[in-house]
Structure formats: C-alpha cells, structure tokens
Short mmCIF file of N, CA and C in Angstrom, two decimals:
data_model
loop_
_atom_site.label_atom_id
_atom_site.label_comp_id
_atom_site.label_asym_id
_atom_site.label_seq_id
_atom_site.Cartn_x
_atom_site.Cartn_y
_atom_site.Cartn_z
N UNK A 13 -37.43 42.75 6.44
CA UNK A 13 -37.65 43.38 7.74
C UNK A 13 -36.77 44.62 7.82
N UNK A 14 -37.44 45.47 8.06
CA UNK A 14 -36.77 46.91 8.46
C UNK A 14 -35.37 46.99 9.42
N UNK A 15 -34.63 47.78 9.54
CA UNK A 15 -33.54 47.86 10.63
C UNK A 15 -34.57 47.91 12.44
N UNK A 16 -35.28 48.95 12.51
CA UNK A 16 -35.78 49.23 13.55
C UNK A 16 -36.67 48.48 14.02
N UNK A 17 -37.38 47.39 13.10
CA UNK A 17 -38.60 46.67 13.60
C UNK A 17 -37.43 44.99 13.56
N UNK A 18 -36.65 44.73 13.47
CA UNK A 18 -35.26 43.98 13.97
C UNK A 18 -34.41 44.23 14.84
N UNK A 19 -34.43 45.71 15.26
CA UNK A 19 -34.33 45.98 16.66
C UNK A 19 -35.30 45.54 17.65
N UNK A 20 -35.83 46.19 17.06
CA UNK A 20 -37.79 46.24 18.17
C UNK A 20 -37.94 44.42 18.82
N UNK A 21 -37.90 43.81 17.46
CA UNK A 21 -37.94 42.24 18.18
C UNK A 21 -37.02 41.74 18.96
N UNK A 22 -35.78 42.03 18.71
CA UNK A 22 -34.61 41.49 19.30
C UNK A 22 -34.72 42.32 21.02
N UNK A 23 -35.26 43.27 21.09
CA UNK A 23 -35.95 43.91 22.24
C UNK A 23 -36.61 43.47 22.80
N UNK A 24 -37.67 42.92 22.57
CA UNK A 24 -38.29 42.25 23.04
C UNK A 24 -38.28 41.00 23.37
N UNK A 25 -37.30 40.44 22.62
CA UNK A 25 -36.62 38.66 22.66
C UNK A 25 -36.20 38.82 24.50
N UNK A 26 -34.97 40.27 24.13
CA UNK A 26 -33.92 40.71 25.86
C UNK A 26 -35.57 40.54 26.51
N UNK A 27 -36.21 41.22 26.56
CA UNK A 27 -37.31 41.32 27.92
C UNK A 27 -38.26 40.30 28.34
N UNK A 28 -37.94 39.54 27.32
CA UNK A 28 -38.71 38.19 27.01
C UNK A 28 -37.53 37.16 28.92
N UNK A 29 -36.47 37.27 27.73
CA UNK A 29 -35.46 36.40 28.82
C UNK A 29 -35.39 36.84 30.07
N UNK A 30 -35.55 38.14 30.34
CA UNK A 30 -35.71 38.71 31.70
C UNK A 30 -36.95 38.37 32.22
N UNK A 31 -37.76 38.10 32.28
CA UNK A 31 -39.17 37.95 32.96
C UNK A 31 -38.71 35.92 32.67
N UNK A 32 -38.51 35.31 31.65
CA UNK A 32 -38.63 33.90 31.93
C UNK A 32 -37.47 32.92 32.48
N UNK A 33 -36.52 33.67 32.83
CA UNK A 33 -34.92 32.82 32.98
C UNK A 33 -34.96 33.07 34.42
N UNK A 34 -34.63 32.20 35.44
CA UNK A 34 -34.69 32.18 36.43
C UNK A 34 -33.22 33.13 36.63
N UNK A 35 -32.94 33.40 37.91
CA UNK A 35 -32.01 34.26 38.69
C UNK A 35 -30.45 33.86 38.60
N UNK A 36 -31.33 32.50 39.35
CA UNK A 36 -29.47 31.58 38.47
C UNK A 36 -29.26 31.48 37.03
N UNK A 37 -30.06 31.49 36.37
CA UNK A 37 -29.70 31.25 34.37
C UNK A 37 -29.28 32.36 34.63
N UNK A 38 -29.58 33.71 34.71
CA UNK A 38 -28.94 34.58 34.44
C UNK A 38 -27.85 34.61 34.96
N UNK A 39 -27.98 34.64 36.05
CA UNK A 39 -26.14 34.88 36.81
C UNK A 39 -25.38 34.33 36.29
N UNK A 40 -25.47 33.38 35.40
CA UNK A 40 -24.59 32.25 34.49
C UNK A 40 -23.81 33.07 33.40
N UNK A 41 -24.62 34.05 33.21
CA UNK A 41 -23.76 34.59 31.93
C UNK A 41 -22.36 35.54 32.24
N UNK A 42 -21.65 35.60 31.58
CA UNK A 42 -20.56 35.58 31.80
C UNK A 42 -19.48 36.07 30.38
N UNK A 43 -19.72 37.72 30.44
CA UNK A 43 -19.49 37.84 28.82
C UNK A 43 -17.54 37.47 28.42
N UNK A 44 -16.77 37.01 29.84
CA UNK A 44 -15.61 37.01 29.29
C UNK A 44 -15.34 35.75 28.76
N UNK A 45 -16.86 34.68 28.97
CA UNK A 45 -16.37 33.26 28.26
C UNK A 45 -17.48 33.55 27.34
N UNK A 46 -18.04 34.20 26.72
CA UNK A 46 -19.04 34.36 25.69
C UNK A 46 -18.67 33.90 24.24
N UNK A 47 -19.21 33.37 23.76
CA UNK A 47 -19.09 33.20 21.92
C UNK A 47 -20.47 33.05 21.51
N UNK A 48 -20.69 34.19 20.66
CA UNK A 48 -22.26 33.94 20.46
C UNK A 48 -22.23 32.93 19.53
N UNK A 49 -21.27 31.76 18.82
CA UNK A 49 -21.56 31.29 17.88
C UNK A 49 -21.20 29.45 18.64
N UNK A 50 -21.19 29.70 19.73
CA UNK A 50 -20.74 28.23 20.53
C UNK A 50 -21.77 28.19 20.97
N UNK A 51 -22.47 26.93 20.99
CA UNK A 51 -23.99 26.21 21.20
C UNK A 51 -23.68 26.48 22.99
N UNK A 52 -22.65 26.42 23.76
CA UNK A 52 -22.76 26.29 24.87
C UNK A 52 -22.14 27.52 26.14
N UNK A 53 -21.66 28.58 25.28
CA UNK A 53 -21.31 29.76 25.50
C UNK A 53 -21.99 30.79 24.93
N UNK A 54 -22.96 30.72 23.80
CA UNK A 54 -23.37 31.87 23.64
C UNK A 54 -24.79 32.14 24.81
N UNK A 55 -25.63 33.09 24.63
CA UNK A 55 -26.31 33.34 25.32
C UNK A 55 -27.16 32.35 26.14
N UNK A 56 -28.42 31.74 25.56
CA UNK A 56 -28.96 30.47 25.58
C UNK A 56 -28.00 29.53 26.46
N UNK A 57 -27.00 29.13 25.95
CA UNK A 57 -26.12 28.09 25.92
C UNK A 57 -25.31 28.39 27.42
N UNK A 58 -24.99 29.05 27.81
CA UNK A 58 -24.66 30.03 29.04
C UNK A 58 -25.59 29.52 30.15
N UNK A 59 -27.21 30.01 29.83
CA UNK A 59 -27.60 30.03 31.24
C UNK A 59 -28.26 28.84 31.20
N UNK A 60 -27.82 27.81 30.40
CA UNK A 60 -28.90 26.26 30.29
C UNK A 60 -27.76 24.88 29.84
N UNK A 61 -26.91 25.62 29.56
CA UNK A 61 -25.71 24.59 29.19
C UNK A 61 -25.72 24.31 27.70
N UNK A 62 -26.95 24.51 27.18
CA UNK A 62 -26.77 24.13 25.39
C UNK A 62 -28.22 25.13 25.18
N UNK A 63 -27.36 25.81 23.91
CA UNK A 63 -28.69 26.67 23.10
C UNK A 63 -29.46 25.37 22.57
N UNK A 64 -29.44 23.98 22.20
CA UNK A 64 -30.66 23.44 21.72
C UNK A 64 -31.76 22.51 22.85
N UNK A 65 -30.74 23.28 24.42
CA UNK A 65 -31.49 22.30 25.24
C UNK A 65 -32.62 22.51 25.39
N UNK A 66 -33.83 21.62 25.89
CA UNK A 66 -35.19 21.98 26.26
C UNK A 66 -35.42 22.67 27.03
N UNK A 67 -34.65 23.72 28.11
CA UNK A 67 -34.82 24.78 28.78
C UNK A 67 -34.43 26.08 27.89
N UNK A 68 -33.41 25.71 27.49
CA UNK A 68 -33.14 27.03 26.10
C UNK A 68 -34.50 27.08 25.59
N UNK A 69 -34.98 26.12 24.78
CA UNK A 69 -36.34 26.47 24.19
C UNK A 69 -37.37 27.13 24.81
N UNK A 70 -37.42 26.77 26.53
CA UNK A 70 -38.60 27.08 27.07
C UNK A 70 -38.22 28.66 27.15
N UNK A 71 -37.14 28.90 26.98
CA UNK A 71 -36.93 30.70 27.68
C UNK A 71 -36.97 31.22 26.37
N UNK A 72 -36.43 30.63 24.72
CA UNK A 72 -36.87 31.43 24.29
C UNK A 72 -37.99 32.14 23.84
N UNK A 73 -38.62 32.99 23.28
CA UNK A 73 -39.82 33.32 23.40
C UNK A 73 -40.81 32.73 22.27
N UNK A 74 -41.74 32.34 22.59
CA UNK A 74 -42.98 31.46 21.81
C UNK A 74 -43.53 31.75 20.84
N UNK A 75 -42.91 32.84 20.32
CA UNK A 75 -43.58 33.61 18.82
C UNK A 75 -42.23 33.45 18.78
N UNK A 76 -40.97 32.60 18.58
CA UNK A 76 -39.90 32.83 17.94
C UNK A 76 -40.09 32.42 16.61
N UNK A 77 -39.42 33.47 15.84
CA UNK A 77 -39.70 33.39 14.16
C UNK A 77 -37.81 33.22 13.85
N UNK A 78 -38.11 32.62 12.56
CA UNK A 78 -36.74 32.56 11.88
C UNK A 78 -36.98 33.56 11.12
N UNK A 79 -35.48 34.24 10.85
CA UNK A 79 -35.59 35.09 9.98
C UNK A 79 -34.59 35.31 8.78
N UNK A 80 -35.19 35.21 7.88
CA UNK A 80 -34.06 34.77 6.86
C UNK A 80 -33.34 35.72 5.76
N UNK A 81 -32.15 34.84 5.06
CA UNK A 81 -30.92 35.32 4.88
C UNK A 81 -31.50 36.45 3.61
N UNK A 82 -30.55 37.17 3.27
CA UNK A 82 -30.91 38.07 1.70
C UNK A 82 -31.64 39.35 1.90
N UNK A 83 -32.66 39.27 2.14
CA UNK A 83 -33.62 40.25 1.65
C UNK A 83 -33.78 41.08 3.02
N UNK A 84 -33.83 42.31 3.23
CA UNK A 84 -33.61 43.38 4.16
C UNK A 84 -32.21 44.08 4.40
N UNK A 85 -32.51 44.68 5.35
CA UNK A 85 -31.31 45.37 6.15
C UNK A 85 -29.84 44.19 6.95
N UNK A 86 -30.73 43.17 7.12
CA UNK A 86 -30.15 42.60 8.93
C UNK A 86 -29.09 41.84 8.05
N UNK A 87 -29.66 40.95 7.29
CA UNK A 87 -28.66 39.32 6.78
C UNK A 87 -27.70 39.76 5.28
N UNK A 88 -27.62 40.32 4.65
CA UNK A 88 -27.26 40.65 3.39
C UNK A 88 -26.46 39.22 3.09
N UNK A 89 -24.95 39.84 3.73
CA UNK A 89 -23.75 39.00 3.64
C UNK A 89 -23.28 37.88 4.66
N UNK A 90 -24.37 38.22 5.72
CA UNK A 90 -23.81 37.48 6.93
C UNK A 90 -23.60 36.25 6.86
N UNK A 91 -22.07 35.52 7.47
CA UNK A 91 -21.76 34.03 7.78
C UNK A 91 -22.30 33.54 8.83
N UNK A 92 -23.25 33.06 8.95
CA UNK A 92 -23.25 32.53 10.59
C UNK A 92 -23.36 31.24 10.48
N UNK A 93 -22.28 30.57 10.98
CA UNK A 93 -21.93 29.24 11.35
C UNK A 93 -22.86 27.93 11.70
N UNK A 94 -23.69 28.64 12.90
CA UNK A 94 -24.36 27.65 13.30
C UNK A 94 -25.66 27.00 12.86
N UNK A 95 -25.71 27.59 11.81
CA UNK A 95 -26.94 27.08 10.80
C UNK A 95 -28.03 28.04 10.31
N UNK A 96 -28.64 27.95 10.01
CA UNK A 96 -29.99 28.85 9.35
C UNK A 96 -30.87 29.56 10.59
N UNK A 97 -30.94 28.59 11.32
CA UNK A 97 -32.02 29.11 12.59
C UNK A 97 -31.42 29.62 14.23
N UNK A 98 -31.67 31.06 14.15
CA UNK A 98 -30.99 32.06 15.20
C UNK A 98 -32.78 32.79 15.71
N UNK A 99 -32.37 33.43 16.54
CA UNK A 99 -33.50 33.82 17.29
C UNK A 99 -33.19 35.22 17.05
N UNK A 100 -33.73 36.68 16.79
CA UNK A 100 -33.58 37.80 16.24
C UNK A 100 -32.43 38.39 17.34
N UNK A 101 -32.48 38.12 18.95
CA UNK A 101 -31.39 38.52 19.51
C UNK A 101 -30.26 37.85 18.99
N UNK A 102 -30.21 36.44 19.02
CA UNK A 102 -28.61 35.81 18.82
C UNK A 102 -28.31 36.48 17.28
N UNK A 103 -29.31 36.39 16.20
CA UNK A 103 -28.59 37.25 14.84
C UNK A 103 -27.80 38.93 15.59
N UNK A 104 -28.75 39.61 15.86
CA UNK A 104 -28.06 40.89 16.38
C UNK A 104 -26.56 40.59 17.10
N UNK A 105 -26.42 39.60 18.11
CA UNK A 105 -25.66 39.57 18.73
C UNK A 105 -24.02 39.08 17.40
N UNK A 106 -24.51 38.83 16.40
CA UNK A 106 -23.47 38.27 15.22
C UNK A 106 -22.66 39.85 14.62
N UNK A 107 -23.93 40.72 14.71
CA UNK A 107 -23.99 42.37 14.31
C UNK A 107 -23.47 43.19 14.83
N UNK A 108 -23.15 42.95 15.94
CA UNK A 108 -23.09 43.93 16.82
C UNK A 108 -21.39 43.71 17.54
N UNK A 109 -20.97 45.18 18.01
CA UNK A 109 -19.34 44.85 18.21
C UNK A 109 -19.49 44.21 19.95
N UNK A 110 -18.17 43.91 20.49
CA UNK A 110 -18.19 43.07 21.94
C UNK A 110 -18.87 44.28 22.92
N UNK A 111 -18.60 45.38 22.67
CA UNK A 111 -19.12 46.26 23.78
C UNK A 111 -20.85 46.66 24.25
N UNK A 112 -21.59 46.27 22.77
CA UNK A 112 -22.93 46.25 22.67
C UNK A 112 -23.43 44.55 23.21
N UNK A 113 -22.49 43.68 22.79
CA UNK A 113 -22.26 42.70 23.43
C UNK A 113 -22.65 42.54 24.83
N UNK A 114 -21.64 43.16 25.65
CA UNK A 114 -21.28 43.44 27.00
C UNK A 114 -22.59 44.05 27.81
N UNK A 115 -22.82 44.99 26.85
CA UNK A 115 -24.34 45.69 27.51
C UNK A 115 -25.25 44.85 27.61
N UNK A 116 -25.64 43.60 26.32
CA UNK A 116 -26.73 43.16 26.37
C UNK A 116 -26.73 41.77 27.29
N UNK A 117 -25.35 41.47 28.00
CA UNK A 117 -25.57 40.83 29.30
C UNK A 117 -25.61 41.36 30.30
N UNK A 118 -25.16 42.38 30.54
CA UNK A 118 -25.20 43.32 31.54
C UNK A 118 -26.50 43.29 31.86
N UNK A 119 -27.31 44.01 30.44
CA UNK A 119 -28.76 44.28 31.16
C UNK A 119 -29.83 42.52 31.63
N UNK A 120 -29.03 42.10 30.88
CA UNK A 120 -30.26 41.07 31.16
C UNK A 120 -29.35 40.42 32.61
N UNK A 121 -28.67 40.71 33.13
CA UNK A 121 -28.17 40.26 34.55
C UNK A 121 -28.50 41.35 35.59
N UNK A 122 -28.93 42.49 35.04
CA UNK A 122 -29.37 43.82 35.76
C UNK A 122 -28.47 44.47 36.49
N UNK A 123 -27.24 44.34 35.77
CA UNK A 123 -26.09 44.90 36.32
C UNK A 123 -26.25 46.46 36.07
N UNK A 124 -27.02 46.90 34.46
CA UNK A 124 -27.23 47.97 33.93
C UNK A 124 -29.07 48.19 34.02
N UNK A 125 -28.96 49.70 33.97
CA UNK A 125 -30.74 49.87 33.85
C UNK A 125 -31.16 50.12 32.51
N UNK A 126 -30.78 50.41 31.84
CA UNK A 126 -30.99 50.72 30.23
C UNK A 126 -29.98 50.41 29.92
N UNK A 127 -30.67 50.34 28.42
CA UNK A 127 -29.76 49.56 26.95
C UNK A 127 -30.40 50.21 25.78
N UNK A 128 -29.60 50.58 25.15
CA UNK A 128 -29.92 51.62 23.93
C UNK A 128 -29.00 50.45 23.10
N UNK A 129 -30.17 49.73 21.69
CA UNK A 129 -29.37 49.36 20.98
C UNK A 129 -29.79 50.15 19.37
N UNK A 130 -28.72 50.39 18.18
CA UNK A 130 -28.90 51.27 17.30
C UNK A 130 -28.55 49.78 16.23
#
C-alpha cells in the first residue's frame, strides 16, 4: 500500500468515527490519558471502554481491512504490541508524533475544523 492511499483510508476510518460514535463516545476522548497501544485508552478503547468491545466493533468501519507487516511504505520495522490486527487509523496513530496525535482527537471531538495529515 502506497503512503497516500494509507493516508486516504486512515481518513476515512476519522470520518467513519465521526458520523458513527455517538456525542458522548466522543467526548470521552481525552488525549492527556491516551495510549494508542492500551486496549482501554487508546482511541476505540476511550470512547467504549475496550478497543475489543462490541461497540468498538460497531464504530469501527465495516470494510475494516488488516493490513500487514513488511511490504510497503507504512509497517517496515514497526513494533506494535498489541498484536497483528490494528485498524489503518490506530497503525497511523503508532506513526505519527503526540501532536498529530492531539489533532486527530481534536478533530474527531470537533474541537478543530480541519486536519491535514502527511
């Protein structure tokens, strides 16, 4: 997978959660207790109490694909802890420094109007 078309999805993952997470899931997030790699602080895990709960599932989006390690731009070297299967936002969110971080709860709490991610 390309850099930009691993953007593009992980884009669409954010707009995905905005149209299906109710008002309160969102308000839940909370990037100063954030760990994108804690089942119950990272994103998911935030506005549902556990990334493997059955409301996590329902918000994430229904064409969720795994995307795997090695081959492209995204995974080369990456460690990620919590197992093989991430959703193209939570990988980005492994990628990305705390301040791109910060934006991408921001926007999905609509604190911000745009989000430029590179």
């Amino acid at each position: 997978m390309k850099k930009a078309q691993f953007i593009q999805t992980a884009i669409e993952e954010i707009d995905h959660i905005i149209k299906v997470a109710t008002d309160k899931e969102k308000g839940r997030l909370d990037f100063r207790h954030f760990n994108r790699s804690h089942n119950e602080r990272c994103i998911y895990g935030q506005m549902t109490g556990d990334c493997a709960s059955d409301r996590a599932k329902e918000i994430m989006p229904k064409i969720y694909k795994t995307i795997s390690y090695g081959n492209g731009w995204a995974f080369g070297m990456q460690d990620f802890t919590r197992g093989e299967r991430f959703t193209p936002l939570e990988k980005y969110l492994f990628m990305v420094n705390p301040d791109t971080q910060l934006q991408i709860i921001q926007y999905i709490k609509g604190e911000i109007g745009t989000l430029r991610l590179i």
